[in-house]
Short mmCIF file of C-alpha atoms and ligand atoms in Angstrom, two decimals:
data_model
loop_
_atom_site.label_atom_id
_atom_site.label_comp_id
_atom_site.label_asym_id
_atom_site.label_seq_id
_atom_site.Cartn_x
_atom_site.Cartn_y
_atom_site.Cartn_z
CA MET T 176 -22.48 59.31 -31.88
CA ALA T 177 -25.78 58.38 -33.51
CA ALA T 178 -28.38 61.12 -33.77
CA ALA T 179 -31.83 60.60 -32.34
CA ALA T 180 -34.29 59.19 -34.85
CA ALA T 181 -36.62 61.74 -36.50
CA THR T 182 -34.88 64.62 -34.69
CA PRO T 183 -34.95 67.88 -36.65
CA GLY T 184 -31.55 69.24 -37.60
CA PHE T 185 -29.51 71.79 -35.68
CA GLU T 186 -30.68 74.52 -38.06
CA HIS T 187 -34.12 74.63 -36.40
CA MET T 188 -32.75 75.49 -32.98
CA GLY T 189 -31.87 79.11 -33.51
CA LEU T 190 -28.15 78.50 -33.32
CA ASP T 191 -25.75 81.09 -34.68
CA GLY T 192 -24.66 80.45 -38.27
CA ARG T 193 -21.04 80.09 -37.23
CA LEU T 194 -21.98 77.29 -34.86
CA LEU T 195 -24.09 75.61 -37.52
CA ARG T 196 -21.07 75.66 -39.84
CA ALA T 197 -18.86 74.21 -37.12
CA VAL T 198 -21.37 71.46 -36.39
CA ALA T 199 -21.57 70.64 -40.10
CA GLU T 200 -17.79 70.51 -40.31
CA LEU T 201 -17.80 68.02 -37.43
CA GLY T 202 -20.21 65.90 -39.46
CA TRP T 203 -23.01 66.20 -36.91
CA ALA T 204 -26.05 65.80 -39.18
CA ALA T 205 -28.64 66.04 -36.40
CA PRO T 206 -28.62 66.60 -32.64
CA THR T 207 -28.57 63.64 -30.32
CA ALA T 208 -31.50 63.15 -27.97
CA ILE T 209 -29.92 65.06 -25.10
CA GLN T 210 -28.89 67.86 -27.47
CA ALA T 211 -32.37 68.09 -29.00
CA GLU T 212 -33.91 68.49 -25.56
CA ALA T 213 -31.32 70.62 -23.84
CA ILE T 214 -30.14 73.09 -26.49
CA PRO T 215 -33.47 74.91 -27.07
CA LEU T 216 -34.02 75.25 -23.32
CA ALA T 217 -30.48 76.50 -22.76
CA LEU T 218 -30.85 79.03 -25.57
CA GLU T 219 -33.94 80.33 -23.76
CA GLY T 220 -31.74 80.88 -20.73
CA ARG T 221 -33.39 78.15 -18.67
CA ASP T 222 -31.51 76.28 -15.96
CA ILE T 223 -31.05 72.62 -16.85
CA LEU T 224 -30.24 69.54 -14.84
CA ALA T 225 -29.87 66.66 -17.30
CA ARG T 226 -28.55 63.14 -17.24
CA ALA T 227 -27.56 60.95 -20.18
CA ARG T 228 -25.21 58.07 -20.65
CA THR T 229 -21.59 58.56 -21.55
CA GLY T 230 -20.92 59.36 -25.19
CA SER T 231 -24.45 60.64 -25.74
CA GLY T 232 -23.38 64.16 -26.74
CA LYS T 233 -23.73 66.02 -23.44
CA THR T 234 -20.71 68.18 -24.20
CA GLY T 235 -22.40 69.61 -27.29
CA ALA T 236 -25.67 69.92 -25.36
CA TYR T 237 -24.21 72.54 -23.02
CA GLY T 238 -21.23 73.62 -25.13
CA LEU T 239 -23.18 74.91 -28.11
CA PRO T 240 -25.51 77.17 -26.04
CA LEU T 241 -22.49 78.35 -24.07
CA LEU T 242 -20.66 79.30 -27.26
CA GLN T 243 -23.79 80.99 -28.59
CA HIS T 244 -23.98 83.08 -25.43
CA LEU T 245 -20.36 84.13 -25.80
CA LEU T 246 -20.80 84.98 -29.48
CA ARG T 247 -23.80 87.17 -28.72
CA ARG T 248 -22.23 89.10 -25.90
CA ARG T 249 -22.11 92.77 -26.56
CA ARG T 250 -18.85 94.25 -27.76
CA TYR T 251 -18.56 96.42 -24.67
CA GLU T 252 -18.69 93.44 -22.33
CA THR T 253 -16.06 91.71 -24.41
CA TYR T 254 -13.91 94.84 -24.36
CA VAL T 255 -14.15 95.07 -20.57
CA GLN T 256 -13.32 91.41 -20.23
CA VAL T 257 -10.29 91.79 -22.47
CA LEU T 258 -9.07 94.75 -20.42
CA GLU T 259 -9.57 92.89 -17.16
CA THR T 260 -7.66 89.92 -18.49
CA TRP T 261 -4.90 92.16 -19.70
CA LEU T 262 -4.60 93.97 -16.38
CA SER T 263 -4.73 90.82 -14.29
CA ALA T 264 -2.05 89.24 -16.48
CA GLY T 265 0.22 92.12 -15.53
CA ALA T 266 1.52 92.41 -19.06
CA GLN T 267 3.62 95.52 -19.53
CA ASP T 268 3.63 95.50 -23.25
CA LEU T 269 0.24 95.80 -24.95
CA GLU T 270 1.63 94.93 -28.37
CA ARG T 271 3.20 91.73 -27.07
CA TRP T 272 0.00 90.83 -25.25
CA GLU T 273 -2.09 91.44 -28.36
CA SER T 274 0.20 89.32 -30.49
CA ARG T 275 -0.41 86.47 -28.07
CA ALA T 276 -4.12 86.97 -27.45
CA GLY T 277 -5.09 88.29 -30.88
CA PRO T 278 -5.50 84.95 -32.65
CA VAL T 279 -7.63 83.66 -29.76
CA LEU T 280 -9.75 86.78 -29.49
CA THR T 281 -10.31 87.21 -33.19
CA PRO T 282 -10.44 83.94 -35.07
CA PRO T 283 -10.34 84.62 -38.82
CA ASP T 284 -14.05 84.12 -39.53
CA LEU T 285 -15.37 86.07 -36.55
CA PRO T 286 -16.09 89.79 -36.43
CA THR T 287 -13.05 91.47 -35.02
CA LEU T 288 -12.51 94.08 -32.37
CA THR T 289 -10.46 96.66 -34.13
CA LYS T 290 -7.70 98.41 -32.27
CA ALA T 291 -8.33 102.08 -31.66
CA HIS T 292 -5.44 104.49 -32.00
CA SER T 293 -7.18 107.45 -30.41
CA SER T 294 -5.46 107.13 -27.03
CA PRO T 295 -2.47 109.34 -26.40
CA SER T 296 0.79 107.61 -27.14
CA LEU T 297 3.48 107.22 -24.51
CA ALA T 298 6.11 107.39 -27.22
CA PRO T 299 8.12 110.62 -27.38
CA GLU T 300 6.52 113.23 -29.59
CA PRO T 301 8.01 113.41 -33.08
CA PRO T 302 9.80 116.66 -33.92
CA GLN T 303 7.30 119.41 -34.61
CA GLY T 304 6.92 120.97 -38.05
CA PRO T 305 6.48 124.68 -38.64
CA THR T 306 4.15 126.25 -36.08
CA ILE T 307 0.74 127.20 -37.36
CA ARG T 308 -1.28 129.70 -35.40
CA VAL T 309 -5.01 129.70 -35.56
CA LYS T 310 -6.78 132.94 -34.88
CA ARG T 311 -10.50 132.92 -34.40
CA ASN T 312 -12.65 135.91 -34.93
CA ILE T 313 -15.31 135.30 -32.30
CA SER T 314 -17.02 138.58 -32.85
CA GLU T 315 -18.62 137.24 -36.03
CA ARG T 316 -21.46 134.78 -35.99
CA ARG T 317 -19.54 132.34 -38.16
CA THR T 318 -16.11 131.42 -36.90
CA VAL T 319 -13.40 132.56 -39.23
CA ARG T 320 -10.07 130.81 -39.03
CA LYS T 321 -6.91 132.38 -40.21
CA ILE T 322 -4.03 130.02 -40.57
CA VAL T 323 -0.85 132.00 -40.65
CA PRO T 324 2.54 130.26 -40.81
CA LYS T 325 4.94 131.36 -38.09
CA ARG T 326 7.25 133.00 -40.57
CA ASN T 327 4.42 135.41 -41.37
CA LYS T 328 3.45 136.12 -37.76
CA ASN T 329 4.01 139.80 -38.32
CA LEU T 330 0.79 139.66 -40.36
CA LEU T 331 -1.26 138.84 -37.25
N1 LIG Z 36 -25.03 65.42 -32.82
C1 LIG Z 36 -23.99 64.64 -32.97
N2 LIG Z 36 -23.86 63.91 -34.10
C2 LIG Z 36 -22.80 63.11 -34.29
N3 LIG Z 36 -21.80 62.95 -33.39
C3 LIG Z 36 -21.89 63.64 -32.23
C4 LIG Z 36 -22.96 64.51 -31.98
N4 LIG Z 36 -22.78 65.06 -30.75
C5 LIG Z 36 -21.64 64.56 -30.29
N5 LIG Z 36 -21.09 63.71 -31.16
C6 LIG Z 36 -19.87 62.94 -31.01
O1 LIG Z 36 -20.14 61.89 -30.09
C7 LIG Z 36 -19.00 61.63 -29.31
C8 LIG Z 36 -19.37 61.70 -27.84
O2 LIG Z 36 -19.84 62.99 -27.54
P1 LIG Z 36 -19.55 63.66 -26.12
O3 LIG Z 36 -18.14 63.46 -25.73
O4 LIG Z 36 -20.06 65.04 -26.22
O5 LIG Z 36 -20.47 62.82 -25.18
P2 LIG Z 36 -20.67 63.05 -23.63
O6 LIG Z 36 -22.05 62.63 -23.32
O7 LIG Z 36 -20.26 64.42 -23.25
O8 LIG Z 36 -19.63 62.01 -23.07
P3 LIG Z 36 -19.05 61.90 -21.57
O9 LIG Z 36 -20.18 61.44 -20.69
O10 LIG Z 36 -17.99 60.85 -21.72
O11 LIG Z 36 -18.54 63.25 -21.22
C9 LIG Z 36 -17.96 62.66 -29.69
O12 LIG Z 36 -17.07 62.05 -30.60
C10 LIG Z 36 -18.75 63.72 -30.39
O13 LIG Z 36 -17.97 64.35 -31.39
#
């Protein structure tokens, strides 16, 4: 698709660097006419009704702003969306679901959502080691902790 004559490059549109790299990899040196008009307006959040002939680059005209919007979404929104997808899919096994969705959710050159391990595990508790009792002396201003192994509990 030929770019519009004298059209500034994609880099002047405020597109995310990752999209600029993708566009360069596609060999798109400059936006087509419909892209040059539509992308800046779409990035501003304006509603657009556009018409251009087939093969004129309309897909990029709406696709690039759409991708930019998705890339800029806050992590929390993405997290909620991932959870909703997971729940609606009815997957029983989070690990299996992640192994399927992981490559889609976190392409190698995008910032990743790291998995948190703070939730309680459903796996049976591992055998406990020696019991350690903690005694706090709350009568003092500073909390004093005494850690006394069970075998020395007679010291308490
Ligand atoms: N800025 C650009 N520079 C060079 N090539 C481009 C550019 N934008 C799109 N193209 C290429 O032009 C071709 C046609 O683009 P595209 O399919 O987006 O057009 P379209 O207007 O959406 O077509 P249709 O009306 O058939 O849906 C594709 O091969 C696409 O990769």
